[in-house]
PDB file of C-alpha atoms in Angstrom:
ATOM      1  CA  MET S   8      99.367  98.690 103.888  1.00 50.00           C
ATOM      2  CA  ALA S   9      98.774  95.643 101.395  1.00 56.00           C
ATOM      3  CA  ALA S  10      96.991  96.381  98.021  1.00 58.00           C
ATOM      4  CA  LYS S  11      93.463  94.941  97.914  1.00 59.00           C
ATOM      5  CA  ILE S  12      93.385  91.830  95.303  1.00 60.00           C
ATOM      6  CA  THR S  13      90.386  92.332  93.377  1.00 62.00           C
ATOM      7  CA  PRO S  14      89.263  89.264  91.219  1.00 61.00           C
ATOM      8  CA  PRO S  15      88.591  90.227  87.530  1.00 64.00           C
ATOM      9  CA  VAL S  16      85.097  91.268  86.860  1.00 65.00           C
ATOM     10  CA  ARG S  17      84.700  89.173  83.902  1.00 70.00           C
ATOM     11  CA  LEU S  18      84.263  85.413  83.774  1.00 73.00           C
ATOM     12  CA  MET S  19      86.090  83.949  80.844  1.00 72.00           C
ATOM     13  CA  LEU S  20      84.352  81.602  78.814  1.00 78.00           C
ATOM     14  CA  ASP S  21      84.965  80.473  75.174  1.00 81.00           C
ATOM     15  CA  ILE S  22      81.503  79.522  73.873  1.00 88.00           C
ATOM     16  CA  GLU S  23      83.326  76.557  71.668  1.00 91.00           C
ATOM     17  CA  ALA S  24      84.971  74.983  74.124  1.00 87.00           C
ATOM     18  CA  TRP S  25      82.068  75.210  76.535  1.00 85.00           C
ATOM     19  CA  LYS S  26      79.771  73.594  73.937  1.00 90.00           C
ATOM     20  CA  ASP S  27      82.277  70.892  73.480  1.00 90.00           C
ATOM     21  CA  GLU S  28      82.705  70.343  77.127  1.00 86.00           C
ATOM     22  CA  THR S  29      78.997  70.468  77.762  1.00 89.00           C
ATOM     23  CA  GLN S  30      77.730  68.755  75.135  1.00 91.00           C
ATOM     24  CA  LEU S  31      76.350  65.444  76.640  1.00 91.00           C
ATOM     25  CA  MET S  32      75.501  67.366  80.007  1.00 92.00           C
ATOM     26  CA  THR S  33      71.942  67.838  81.096  1.00 93.00           C
ATOM     27  CA  ALA S  34      70.692  71.141  81.652  1.00 93.00           C
ATOM     28  CA  ALA S  35      71.274  70.883  85.473  1.00 94.00           C
ATOM     29  CA  GLU S  36      74.881  69.651  85.204  1.00 94.00           C
ATOM     30  CA  ARG S  37      75.757  72.653  82.848  1.00 94.00           C
ATOM     31  CA  GLY S  38      74.427  74.954  85.358  1.00 94.00           C
ATOM     32  CA  ALA S  39      76.127  73.443  87.983  1.00 95.00           C
ATOM     33  CA  LEU S  40      79.447  73.670  86.028  1.00 93.00           C
ATOM     34  CA  LEU S  41      79.011  77.109  85.635  1.00 92.00           C
ATOM     35  CA  ALA S  42      78.029  78.015  88.917  1.00 94.00           C
ATOM     36  CA  LEU S  43      81.121  76.304  90.158  1.00 94.00           C
ATOM     37  CA  LYS S  44      83.095  78.151  87.710  1.00 91.00           C
ATOM     38  CA  MET S  45      81.569  81.541  88.607  1.00 89.00           C
ATOM     39  CA  PHE S  46      82.310  80.526  92.468  1.00 91.00           C
ATOM     40  CA  PHE S  47      85.544  79.483  91.660  1.00 88.00           C
ATOM     41  CA  TRP S  48      86.539  82.942  89.520  1.00 85.00           C
ATOM     42  CA  ARG S  49      85.355  85.006  92.835  1.00 85.00           C
ATOM     43  CA  THR S  50      86.737  83.270  95.746  1.00 86.00           C
ATOM     44  CA  GLY S  51      89.216  80.632  94.729  1.00 84.00           C
ATOM     45  CA  PRO S  52      89.411  76.728  94.955  1.00 87.00           C
ATOM     46  CA  LEU S  53      86.054  74.868  95.646  1.00 92.00           C
ATOM     47  CA  PRO S  54      85.907  73.048  98.793  1.00 92.00           C
ATOM     48  CA  ASP S  55      85.442  69.047  98.621  1.00 91.00           C
ATOM     49  CA  ASP S  56      82.351  69.422 100.868  1.00 92.00           C
ATOM     50  CA  ASP S  57      79.159  68.028  99.399  1.00 93.00           C
ATOM     51  CA  ALA S  58      76.708  70.442 101.515  1.00 95.00           C
ATOM     52  CA  VAL S  59      78.691  73.439 100.549  1.00 94.00           C
ATOM     53  CA  LEU S  60      79.000  72.388  96.651  1.00 95.00           C
ATOM     54  CA  ALA S  61      75.156  71.852  96.718  1.00 95.00           C
ATOM     55  CA  ARG S  62      74.839  75.439  98.230  1.00 95.00           C
ATOM     56  CA  ILE S  63      77.153  77.031  95.645  1.00 95.00           C
ATOM     57  CA  VAL S  64      75.282  75.203  92.790  1.00 95.00           C
ATOM     58  CA  GLY S  65      71.716  75.873  94.310  1.00 95.00           C
ATOM     59  CA  MET S  66      70.665  72.359  94.742  1.00 95.00           C
ATOM     60  CA  GLU S  67      69.676  69.769  97.300  1.00 95.00           C
ATOM     61  CA  VAL S  68      72.336  67.618  98.807  1.00 94.00           C
ATOM     62  CA  LYS S  69      70.657  64.615  97.071  1.00 94.00           C
ATOM     63  CA  ASP S  70      70.279  66.379  93.975  1.00 95.00           C
ATOM     64  CA  TRP S  71      73.951  67.512  93.651  1.00 94.00           C
ATOM     65  CA  ARG S  72      75.456  63.907  94.786  1.00 93.00           C
ATOM     66  CA  LYS S  73      73.932  62.982  91.282  1.00 93.00           C
ATOM     67  CA  THR S  74      75.322  65.641  89.702  1.00 94.00           C
ATOM     68  CA  ARG S  75      78.354  65.334  91.174  1.00 93.00           C
ATOM     69  CA  LYS S  76      78.955  61.886  89.527  1.00 93.00           C
ATOM     70  CA  ALA S  77      78.911  63.782  86.041  1.00 92.00           C
ATOM     71  CA  LEU S  78      81.329  66.365  86.895  1.00 93.00           C
ATOM     72  CA  GLU S  79      83.973  65.314  89.273  1.00 91.00           C
ATOM     73  CA  PRO S  80      85.617  63.424  86.579  1.00 91.00           C
ATOM     74  CA  GLN S  81      86.577  66.845  85.226  1.00 90.00           C
ATOM     75  CA  PHE S  82      88.456  68.085  88.274  1.00 90.00           C
ATOM     76  CA  ILE S  83      91.178  67.275  90.231  1.00 87.00           C
ATOM     77  CA  VAL S  84      90.097  66.447  93.873  1.00 88.00           C
ATOM     78  CA  LYS S  85      92.746  66.589  96.329  1.00 86.00           C
ATOM     79  CA  CYS S  86      93.604  68.222  99.513  1.00 86.00           C
ATOM     80  CA  GLY S  87      90.029  68.844 100.304  1.00 88.00           C
ATOM     81  CA  GLU S  88      89.593  70.928  97.140  1.00 90.00           C
ATOM     82  CA  TRP S  89      88.193  70.474  93.655  1.00 90.00           C
ATOM     83  CA  LEU S  90      90.865  72.192  91.222  1.00 88.00           C
ATOM     84  CA  ARG S  91      90.915  72.510  87.416  1.00 88.00           C
ATOM     85  CA  GLU S  92      94.046  73.569  85.702  1.00 87.00           C
ATOM     86  CA  ASP S  93      92.287  75.269  82.666  1.00 86.00           C
ATOM     87  CA  TRP S  94      90.543  77.460  84.989  1.00 85.00           C
ATOM     88  CA  ASN S  95      93.433  78.176  87.083  1.00 83.00           C
ATOM     89  CA  THR S  96      94.980  79.267  83.609  1.00 85.00           C
ATOM     90  CA  GLU S  97      91.992  81.667  82.516  1.00 84.00           C
ATOM     91  CA  LEU S  98      92.250  83.169  86.076  1.00 83.00           C
ATOM     92  CA  GLU S  99      95.949  83.972  86.163  1.00 85.00           C
ATOM     93  CA  GLU S 100      95.367  85.208  82.433  1.00 85.00           C
ATOM     94  CA  ALA S 101      92.860  87.308  83.660  1.00 83.00           C
ATOM     95  CA  TYR S 102      94.938  88.725  86.563  1.00 84.00           C
ATOM     96  CA  ALA S 103      97.610  89.565  84.233  1.00 86.00           C
ATOM     97  CA  ALA S 104      95.457  91.565  81.950  1.00 84.00           C
ATOM     98  CA  VAL S 105      93.973  93.411  84.791  1.00 84.00           C
ATOM     99  CA  ASN S 106      97.296  94.203  86.110  1.00 86.00           C
ATOM    100  CA  ARG S 107      98.667  95.234  82.538  1.00 88.00           C
ATOM    101  CA  ALA S 108      95.498  97.519  82.288  1.00 86.00           C
ATOM    102  CA  LYS S 109      96.758  99.310  85.725  1.00 86.00           C
ATOM    103  CA  GLU S 110     100.011  99.715  84.711  1.00 88.00           C
ATOM    104  CA  LEU S 111      99.312 101.119  81.674  1.00 89.00           C
ATOM    105  CA  SER S 112      96.905 103.388  82.927  1.00 88.00           C
ATOM    106  CA  ARG S 113      99.541 104.521  85.441  1.00 86.00           C
ATOM    107  CA  ARG S 114     101.954 105.255  82.840  1.00 87.00           C
ATOM    108  CA  GLY S 115      99.388 107.279  80.859  1.00 86.00           C
ATOM    109  CA  ASN S 116      98.373 109.455  83.522  1.00 85.00           C
ATOM    110  CA  ALA S 117     101.835 110.063  84.582  1.00 83.00           C
ATOM    111  CA  ALA S 118     102.617 111.013  80.900  1.00 83.00           C
ATOM    112  CA  ARG S 119      99.684 113.024  80.666  1.00 82.00           C
ATOM    113  CA  TRP S 120      99.573 114.699  84.152  1.00 81.00           C
ATOM    114  CA  GLY S 121     103.165 114.360  85.143  1.00 74.00           C
ATOM    115  CA  ARG S 122     104.354 113.761  88.937  1.00 64.00           C
ATOM    116  CA  ARG S 123     102.765 115.710  91.616  1.00 53.00           C
ATOM    117  CA  ARG S 124     104.758 118.737  93.126  1.00 46.00           C
ATOM    118  CA  GLU S 125     104.541 121.269  95.816  1.00 47.00           C
ATOM    119  CA  PRO S 126     102.832 124.155  94.687  1.00 49.00           C
ATOM    120  CA  ALA S 127     105.003 126.920  93.575  1.00 49.00           C
ATOM    121  CA  GLU S 128     105.008 130.353  95.394  1.00 51.00           C
ATOM    122  CA  SER S 129     104.088 132.132  91.906  1.00 50.00           C
ATOM    123  CA  ASP S 130     101.192 129.659  91.888  1.00 50.00           C
ATOM    124  CA  PRO S 131      98.365 131.185  93.994  1.00 50.00           C
ATOM    125  CA  ALA S 132      95.879 128.538  93.401  1.00 50.00           C
ATOM    126  CA  GLY S 133      98.108 125.520  94.396  1.00 49.00           C
ATOM    127  CA  SER S 134      97.098 123.627  91.398  1.00 49.00           C
ATOM    128  CA  PRO S 135      98.809 120.336  90.946  1.00 50.00           C
ATOM    129  CA  ALA S 136     102.031 120.253  88.316  1.00 49.00           C
ATOM    130  CA  GLY S 137     100.898 119.572  84.747  1.00 48.00           C
ATOM    131  CA  SER S 138      97.596 120.805  85.109  1.00 50.00           C
ATOM    132  CA  PRO S 139      96.088 121.845  82.068  1.00 52.00           C
ATOM    133  CA  ALA S 140      96.515 125.804  81.244  1.00 52.00           C
ATOM    134  CA  GLY S 141      92.558 126.059  80.838  1.00 51.00           C
ATOM    135  CA  SER S 142      91.873 124.385  84.059  1.00 54.00           C
ATOM    136  CA  PRO S 143      89.954 126.015  86.728  1.00 56.00           C
ATOM    137  CA  ALA S 144      92.959 125.931  89.093  1.00 55.00           C
ATOM    138  CA  ARG S 145      94.823 128.413  86.722  1.00 59.00           C
ATOM    139  CA  ASP S 146      91.770 130.423  85.726  1.00 63.00           C
ATOM    140  CA  PRO S 147      92.163 134.282  86.976  1.00 64.00           C
ATOM    141  CA  LYS S 148      88.323 134.204  87.590  1.00 64.00           C
ATOM    142  CA  TYR S 149      88.423 131.004  89.478  1.00 61.00           C
ATOM    143  CA  ILE S 150      91.001 132.259  91.682  1.00 65.00           C
ATOM    144  CA  GLN S 151      89.336 135.486  92.400  1.00 65.00           C
ATOM    145  CA  ARG S 152      86.270 133.609  93.469  1.00 65.00           C
ATOM    146  CA  ALA S 153      88.265 131.422  95.488  1.00 62.00           C
ATOM    147  CA  GLN S 154      89.702 134.183  97.354  1.00 64.00           C
ATOM    148  CA  ARG S 155      86.554 135.805  97.767  1.00 62.00           C
ATOM    149  CA  ALA S 156      85.256 132.560  99.057  1.00 58.00           C
ATOM    150  CA  GLU S 157      88.095 132.689 101.804  1.00 61.00           C
ATOM    151  CA  THR S 158      86.949 136.212 103.520  1.00 62.00           C
ATOM    152  CA  PRO S 159      84.607 135.752 106.162  1.00 61.00           C
ATOM    153  CA  PRO S 160      80.972 136.961 105.875  1.00 60.00           C
ATOM    154  CA  LYS S 161      80.101 140.256 106.991  1.00 64.00           C
ATOM    155  CA  THR S 162      77.627 140.477 109.764  1.00 62.00           C
ATOM    156  CA  PRO S 163      74.270 142.390 108.678  1.00 61.00           C
ATOM    157  CA  LYS S 164      73.432 145.429 110.692  1.00 64.00           C
ATOM    158  CA  PRO S 165      70.380 145.327 112.495  1.00 59.00           C
ATOM    159  CA  ARG S 166      67.296 146.481 110.932  1.00 62.00           C
ATOM    160  CA  ALA S 167      64.506 148.310 112.632  1.00 58.00           C
ATOM    161  CA  ASN S 168      62.170 145.536 112.751  1.00 58.00           C
ATOM    162  CA  ASP S 169      64.829 143.336 114.553  1.00 59.00           C
ATOM    163  CA  VAL S 170      64.851 142.653 118.218  1.00 58.00           C
ATOM    164  CA  GLN S 171      67.398 144.345 120.039  1.00 62.00           C
ATOM    165  CA  PRO S 172      69.217 142.360 122.971  1.00 62.00           C
ATOM    166  CA  GLU S 173      68.817 145.128 125.472  1.00 67.00           C
ATOM    167  CA  PHE S 174      65.050 145.020 125.317  1.00 67.00           C
ATOM    168  CA  MET S 175      64.872 141.357 125.818  1.00 71.00           C
ATOM    169  CA  GLY S 176      64.543 141.487 129.513  1.00 75.00           C
ATOM    170  CA  ASP S 177      61.578 144.039 129.167  1.00 77.00           C
ATOM    171  CA  VAL S 178      59.962 141.435 126.544  1.00 77.00           C
ATOM    172  CA  ASP S 179      60.543 138.544 129.203  1.00 77.00           C
ATOM    173  CA  LEU S 180      59.085 140.876 131.969  1.00 79.00           C
ATOM    174  CA  ALA S 181      55.827 141.781 129.785  1.00 81.00           C
ATOM    175  CA  GLU S 182      55.251 138.454 128.517  1.00 81.00           C
ATOM    176  CA  ARG S 183      55.283 137.188 132.287  1.00 81.00           C
ATOM    177  CA  ALA S 184      52.777 139.602 133.245  1.00 83.00           C
ATOM    178  CA  LEU S 185      50.314 138.973 130.463  1.00 83.00           C
ATOM    179  CA  GLY S 186      50.828 135.024 131.112  1.00 81.00           C
ATOM    180  CA  ILE S 187      52.105 134.434 127.584  1.00 82.00           C
ATOM    181  CA  GLY S 188      55.411 133.313 126.000  1.00 68.00           C
ATOM    182  CA  GLY S 189      57.915 130.890 127.334  1.00 60.00           C
ATOM    183  CA  ALA S 190      58.533 131.684 130.516  1.00 48.00           C
ATOM    184  CA  ALA S 191      54.706 131.701 131.345  1.00 47.00           C
TER     185      ALA S 191
END
């Protein structure tokens, strides 16, 4: 089974670079560029389709065509996609950071807890190897409670007021005679 590739959650945005890049843009153009960047980070390359791009940036197609004139020079438009090398580089760096963090997490977990092993015969709780000595799996009281929980519950003895099965036929007969109960 292939591992699921999740896009990085946080969008990298260098504020100074963003201000320099969008200094001469209108608010609509800035918003559209940011929406395009967010879409790129979550799904990949932007399609060269005015209707789709207008939907991504939240504009009508006629408004998008005006905004497109300002934004298109910042992209490489080829093979039906809008591409930006700086966005590709940022995204690759973010994936690398996520993968580094995952690997460090795996190593730290292995160093702290060790590899999983089969429970030893002397380990009645069957706790994983490397679990701390004070963990519930090694606590004698916890083991006793777990063993008690495994025993089947005792059936209660009938009390004086409990209905006895041998009398149920008589009860049904009497209820029918009186015109009461479920069998009436």
